[in-house]
Amino acid sequence: MKNIILIFTLMVFASVSTVAQTPKGDVLFKGGDVITITNGTLESTDVLVRDGKIARIGKNLKAPRGVEEIDISGKFLMPGIIDAHSHIAGSAINEGTSQVTSEVSMEDVVDPLDVSIYRALAGGVTSIHLMHGSANVIGGQNETMKLRYGTTNPDDLRFEGAPRTIKFALGENPTRGGRSRGIQPQSRMGVENMLRTSFQQALEYKKKWDAYKADKSPRKVAPEYDLRMQTLVDIMAGEVLVHCHSYRADEIYMLMKVFSDFNIPKLTFQHANEAYKVAPELAAFGASASVFADWWAYKLEVYYSTAYNAAILTENGVLTSINSDSGELIRHLFHEAAKTQKYGDLSDDEALALVTLNPAKQLGIDNRVGSIEEGKDADIAIFEGHPLSIYAIPVMTFVDGVKYFDKANDGDDQRLYVSPTSTIEEINIFDRETQHRCMEDAFVMDFNQLFSNQN
Amino acid sequence: MKKIKQISFLLLVTLMLPLLSFAQEDDQVLKARTGKFALTNAKIFTVTNGIIENGTIVINNGIIEAVGANITVPNDAEVIDVKGKEIYPGMIDGGTTLGLAEIGSISESNDFRETGQLTPQMQALTAVNPNSVAIPVTRVSGVTTVWTMPQGGTFPGTAASINLFGYTPDQMFAGSKGIIMNYPSMNSGRRWRRLSDDEMKKRQEKALKQVNDTWDKAELYAKLESAEDLRNYPEIEALVPVVKGDSPIFIEVNSAKDILSAIEWVKGRGYAKVIFTGVAEGWRVAEEIAAAGIPVITGPVQAIPTRQSDNYDAAYANPGVMSKAGVKVALRTMESENVRNLPYHAGFAASFGMGREEALKAITINAAEILGVGDQLGSIEVGKKANIFVATGDPFETATKITDLFIDGYKVPMTSRHIRLYDEFLNRTPSVDKNKKAIDIKK
Amino acid sequence: MKLFRKLSLQLVLLLSFSVITMQSQAQSDPSGDSPVTTTFALKNATVVTQPGNEIAGATIVIKNGLIQSVGKNVQIPADAEEIDASEMYIYAAFIDGMSNAGAKRPENPERPRDLFTPDPPNEYAGITPEKSVIDQLEISSNDFDGMRKAGFGLSHVVPYGRMLPGSGALVLMGSGEHIDEIVLEKDKALFAQWVGAPGAYPGNILGIMAKWRNLYRNAENRKEHVEMYAQNPSGLQRPEKDRVSEAFFPVISQQKPVMFNVDGMLDVRRAMRLQNDLGFPLIVAGVEEAWDLVEDFKNSGTPVFLSLDLPDEPKEIKEDDKTAEVEALEKRRMEFYKKHVEQYGMLANAGINFGFSTAGTRTNNILGNVRKLIENGLSEDQALAALTTNPANILGLSNRLGTLDNGKVANLIVSTDPIFNKDANIKMMFVDGKKFEYEVKAKSTNKDAQPAAEGGDILVGSWTYNLNTPGDPQSGKMVIKMENGSYSGYLTSSDGSPDNTMNNINFRNGELTFDFSIDAGGQSVLIVVEGLITGKTYEAEARVDAFNVSLELTATKDEK
């Protein structure tokens, strides 16, 4: 399979504007239980994929000539899982030196060689939202990607046509950065002020450029170009979706007020451990939340969490997803979604929507992925056992109808690039403590930390 | 600058104190009850004696008094009809910092790490906070007992088994303790320069020499123990029960090479009770561990494989590979606030080769036996402690609900802060005031 | 202070100039260094004028720094020193695409006391495209000699620094009194790297990418403004003088390329991505992983300098470690070793006319490495082209350098054997018409020639160091080795922290300097150590510029 992908990567080096020619597959899935998300579960149903799209869903479909038929009777077919908060497959995560970095973009640092991509595929994940870190009040732009593992070209992983998104961050992380550098913000007051000031500056920036564009004089002089301000202008124009790292209810409420004042309609809160406390407000605003199933207590601002967060939000009509923020959790997001049946009795469809259709909506890609519907991309996960059961095992994962993971042929050593000099492989004993903390602010300010071996 | 930091930390802690102490309170106070209980019409998973369909359990004075299909319910017992439900022995987590850690990033609320390489006399039990918010959060998920461990250094301290109910550490103490030793690692780890095999071996040998010197001292101390004016040496004294074979030693060891080295070390020292913990790469050397007859507490199961080249499911499959090779395996989460996920770690182990029955044993009877409380906990048997829970089905499944919980014979209320917040906020009052819109999008 | 420095620099310039003029006027040559004649005739040699074109029994005449004639029947001028070159092989001297040869690493810019990390001064951010490598060059540097010995007559020398350190220059690997004498062309290419500022913006590749776009777009606008103003200033706002912007002007008008120093495959792609966004002429150099980039190079036409720094060949694994798993891993490692050494031939066969860059390669490994590439599929002609004609083409030098043709600059290699033969020794180099001779005595001479070898024994071995970090002093071993005439070493830490490789180890007259980097949350922090060795103790200052901290480092040599 690697060879096939390699052949396809022999392509013109793609620019941002050109659409990458990534492989598209044709396949007929026979006789599985099809979990559509939008139309219930269809028992013993066939799904035909042509040229990377779901062409037909129905019974007794015949494979057109040359189309591979895969018998999945007794297995479950569901839309590929979408992780709305991930930090795998990035060579850098945080430009933590400035409190506003809207000019930077994760699309510049996509790392297609990260073996975590394969491991996520082995958990039924087909798309991720590669996010900038959370050291900055206004962080960098994120990248929505499809996990087409095997290519060495970052462009092949882009979710072509996905809307631009950007990371914001409230609370402890950005204020810690301010404190360590002796600059604003050092409090939640300062965070709000920085947001309002930034948007205000962007409005002035826009005014200058609007005036320049309107100026008919042939001898006009362009104002200073500032990609940072331009991105903020784009946010206010609704062209960039904001995904905001946040925990406490008060800061969540604050951001909605700021966005309300600047007429920014779309907003997703990331982590949002206390979103449940302001669920009615989120619903009224139309903001959505992307949360953990059960992470809490790793810092003060997540101490007053409840694992029932996703259920409370869902019951209050807030569009909610469950994300990983971790190279470990991403491998079993189906299981994380299943926890909402323990914590809040969500139905099967509600629970699975948390890791499929809902994150797709939050990323603005639900017209392409997130459910099994004719015309959508054939991003598909096949499970042995119901995906909400603890005994579920993802056995095959397809992106655009192309198989990228097959448990039956799971070869050893899936690394794409191997060091030619190392004799011994690095052994890292998994430590859950480093999992959800390492990405929070990938920046050391304290000199003493440099020499310390802990954390 | 530093001073300012310290002061602000102090302030933070002082401010938090009232919050912490109020956190457990609510308008409705639910208390645990003890007495004589009869749970009837249950499907009982005894773990050690198979499954009893439609059985009864009688609990009296903290002890399981009777178990079986044809049990006469005593007249004075409170009868709880659990028809259609299943009863399991309380789950046991073989490695946590529960009770020792409250808020991860706030070091003032963490008490599982003492400074120094040689601190085996440090008692985890002492620092267990019975009022930790995480304890009720954990037990309502059916985990009734955990091994709570100190960390850091070569000899971090003495771990203890605790039941997740009680108001003092002694009330919680489940009856066993053990010395922890972090086996010197030959692992190259994250380094700027990869060390060669020889360099790593040298490092390990040096560290092992220090370890051996310590144990030599302990052996000498054991010999001289009866001498009247023997100096007070608590660090070494703490190791004496291991030397004498009275107490187990829990050796944390993870990479394959380290495990093999540790097996040799154990053979060389000849201490009677040895347990390996961690054992992340146990699957690479499962036969050797089995041959050495050393039991293992492994986990977390939901973990990233140790090496980039490893198969994606290496950590999921690890417990199964070892148990199939004949190793006695218990599981652990290595969590503090999310010990409640223990059944899911077991579920993943079950799915990836261990099988459900073995996985259940790994978090009940195997864990109890390895932790030295097998005579009291880990199965539903007459005379054992009444640490049991009632579930609507398979406790490994996330859709299953735990409905009743007994720890030490106490019927513990099924509440936690997470549940109370759910109750309060599912339908919040007041909700959004429709007339006074603070948040509005002008479309 | 700054003013004073500038002043003294001017003085030095003035002085050196007068020395030259004095020599040419009335001074004798008491040292006896100057040659009798600068006209040479190399007679009866095998001359490879360019890849694939060999003339046996030919003579080359060098005069006025140029090749006057090449061929079988050439007239030898009367003032020529005749050199019997029968049995010798003569080639055009090699051309290197990227090195720091002769450049002295400047001190890191001091961290300003009240550094506003989101917007540091350009100097600190490493944004100094207006600078030139010329200011870092030292005519007394040994690098030139080292490069000559490896066959190089010219190198594109780039400045040290961070994201935009300045422009590189084409420097003849010759000798002289003043650096200007050997600079062939300055401001050849704008040099760029993915190196962030320590603890300030841009800190890593994320910020560097964005900063690039901002700088470039503004430079474009400013260029337009400046040009408009130059045409007719009347009524037009005066464009501010902005040296950074102005440095981009020739790049924007496609007259000057940007040379990106990029080793890994992804780094190369990122440079090409930026090029694609902004449209500047791009050269990538220092490339180490190119096997997946063939089509990209072909389609974009991006000129490439591949690194001559090769990985060591994997050694046979020990018998007792030969598990099936280890064998499988070693097989993959070998597969990637092969990709590294075979990519050169593969790219050449695909029609990519790359050159080589020597940055990061020890000069005495260069010829051996080229031979290794020839063993792995690069033809001798392709190798020679990559060392001569291809870089000449890429750097716009084909009319002056790269072949042995009449009228070209007299940069020549005179070798005892065909240059890619194992036994080949360079007997003479001509650079800019100047002759440099070497004793051909196989390996032993080579070693003696290393200046560092003397007294090296003091340094080599294990030291115990103490680093006086605030609160918690650090200690460990400092282990230094000598291999192929250069030092390497690493620092261990007794608290179990990762080892740190010592870089840029320099030991001269008892003064030892080196630097090492510490990983700070994904960001690399540089620590520079400088100090004196007296007897068996080393007393030094360790500077951490990123934190404006200076620490005491002491070390004592361990007894054997």
Short mmCIF file of N, CA, C and O in Angstrom, two decimals, chain C residues 85-115:
data_model
loop_
_atom_site.label_atom_id
_atom_site.label_comp_id
_atom_site.label_asym_id
_atom_site.label_seq_id
_atom_site.Cartn_x
_atom_site.Cartn_y
_atom_site.Cartn_z
N ALA C 85 54.32 17.88 -14.91
CA ALA C 85 53.10 17.30 -14.34
C ALA C 85 52.76 15.98 -15.01
O ALA C 85 51.63 15.54 -15.02
N SER C 86 53.77 15.36 -15.61
CA SER C 86 53.48 14.05 -16.20
C SER C 86 53.11 13.12 -15.06
O SER C 86 53.65 13.22 -13.95
N GLU C 87 52.19 12.24 -15.29
CA GLU C 87 51.60 11.35 -14.27
C GLU C 87 50.67 12.10 -13.33
O GLU C 87 50.15 11.51 -12.39
N MET C 88 50.48 13.38 -13.56
CA MET C 88 49.53 14.13 -12.72
C MET C 88 48.20 14.26 -13.45
O MET C 88 48.13 14.20 -14.67
N TYR C 89 47.18 14.46 -12.65
CA TYR C 89 45.83 14.65 -13.19
C TYR C 89 45.36 16.03 -12.75
O TYR C 89 45.46 16.39 -11.58
N ILE C 90 44.87 16.79 -13.69
CA ILE C 90 44.49 18.17 -13.37
C ILE C 90 43.01 18.39 -13.63
O ILE C 90 42.46 17.95 -14.65
N TYR C 91 42.38 18.98 -12.66
CA TYR C 91 40.94 19.25 -12.73
C TYR C 91 40.68 20.71 -12.39
O TYR C 91 41.50 21.35 -11.74
N ALA C 92 39.52 21.17 -12.78
CA ALA C 92 39.07 22.47 -12.28
C ALA C 92 38.85 22.32 -10.79
O ALA C 92 38.32 21.29 -10.33
N ALA C 93 39.27 23.31 -10.02
CA ALA C 93 39.07 23.21 -8.58
C ALA C 93 37.57 23.17 -8.27
O ALA C 93 36.75 23.68 -9.03
N PHE C 94 37.25 22.54 -7.15
CA PHE C 94 35.85 22.34 -6.78
C PHE C 94 35.20 23.65 -6.32
O PHE C 94 35.87 24.57 -5.86
N ILE C 95 33.89 23.67 -6.47
CA ILE C 95 33.10 24.83 -6.05
C ILE C 95 32.06 24.36 -5.03
O ILE C 95 31.34 23.40 -5.29
N ASP C 96 32.03 25.01 -3.92
CA ASP C 96 31.16 24.60 -2.82
C ASP C 96 29.96 25.54 -2.75
O ASP C 96 30.11 26.75 -2.82
N GLY C 97 28.78 24.97 -2.60
CA GLY C 97 27.55 25.77 -2.62
C GLY C 97 27.26 26.51 -1.32
O GLY C 97 26.58 27.53 -1.32
N MET C 98 27.72 25.95 -0.21
CA MET C 98 27.41 26.61 1.06
C MET C 98 28.39 26.15 2.14
O MET C 98 28.50 24.96 2.40
N SER C 99 29.05 27.10 2.75
CA SER C 99 29.90 26.78 3.90
C SER C 99 30.02 28.02 4.75
O SER C 99 29.52 29.08 4.39
N ASN C 100 30.68 27.86 5.89
CA ASN C 100 31.02 29.02 6.71
C ASN C 100 32.52 29.25 6.67
O ASN C 100 33.09 29.87 7.58
N ALA C 101 33.16 28.74 5.64
CA ALA C 101 34.63 28.78 5.59
C ALA C 101 35.14 30.20 5.77
O ALA C 101 34.76 31.10 5.05
N GLY C 102 35.99 30.36 6.76
CA GLY C 102 36.61 31.66 7.00
C GLY C 102 35.79 32.61 7.83
O GLY C 102 36.26 33.65 8.23
N ALA C 103 34.54 32.22 8.09
CA ALA C 103 33.68 33.12 8.87
C ALA C 103 33.83 32.81 10.35
O ALA C 103 33.93 31.66 10.75
N LYS C 104 33.85 33.85 11.14
CA LYS C 104 33.92 33.65 12.59
C LYS C 104 32.52 33.86 13.14
O LYS C 104 31.86 34.86 12.82
N ARG C 105 32.09 32.91 13.95
CA ARG C 105 30.76 33.05 14.53
C ARG C 105 30.73 34.27 15.44
O ARG C 105 31.51 34.34 16.40
N PRO C 106 29.89 35.24 15.14
CA PRO C 106 29.86 36.41 16.00
C PRO C 106 29.24 36.07 17.34
O PRO C 106 28.51 35.08 17.46
N GLU C 107 29.53 36.87 18.31
CA GLU C 107 28.89 36.65 19.61
C GLU C 107 27.40 36.81 19.46
O GLU C 107 26.93 37.63 18.68
N ASN C 108 26.67 35.99 20.19
CA ASN C 108 25.22 36.13 20.12
C ASN C 108 24.80 37.51 20.58
O ASN C 108 25.38 38.04 21.53
N PRO C 109 23.83 38.08 19.91
CA PRO C 109 23.38 39.40 20.37
C PRO C 109 22.93 39.33 21.82
O PRO C 109 22.27 38.38 22.23
N GLU C 110 23.31 40.31 22.57
CA GLU C 110 22.97 40.32 23.99
C GLU C 110 21.47 40.40 24.16
O GLU C 110 20.78 41.09 23.40
N ARG C 111 20.95 39.71 25.14
CA ARG C 111 19.52 39.80 25.39
C ARG C 111 19.24 41.14 26.08
O ARG C 111 19.75 41.40 27.18
N PRO C 112 18.44 41.98 25.45
CA PRO C 112 18.15 43.27 26.08
C PRO C 112 17.52 43.07 27.45
O PRO C 112 16.77 42.11 27.65
N ARG C 113 17.82 43.98 28.34
CA ARG C 113 17.37 43.83 29.71
C ARG C 113 15.85 43.73 29.81
O ARG C 113 15.32 42.88 30.50
N ASP C 114 15.17 44.61 29.13
CA ASP C 114 13.71 44.58 29.18
C ASP C 114 13.16 44.09 27.86
O ASP C 114 12.33 44.74 27.22
N LEU C 115 13.63 42.94 27.47
CA LEU C 115 13.22 42.40 26.18
C LEU C 115 11.71 42.20 26.15
O LEU C 115 11.14 41.54 27.01
#
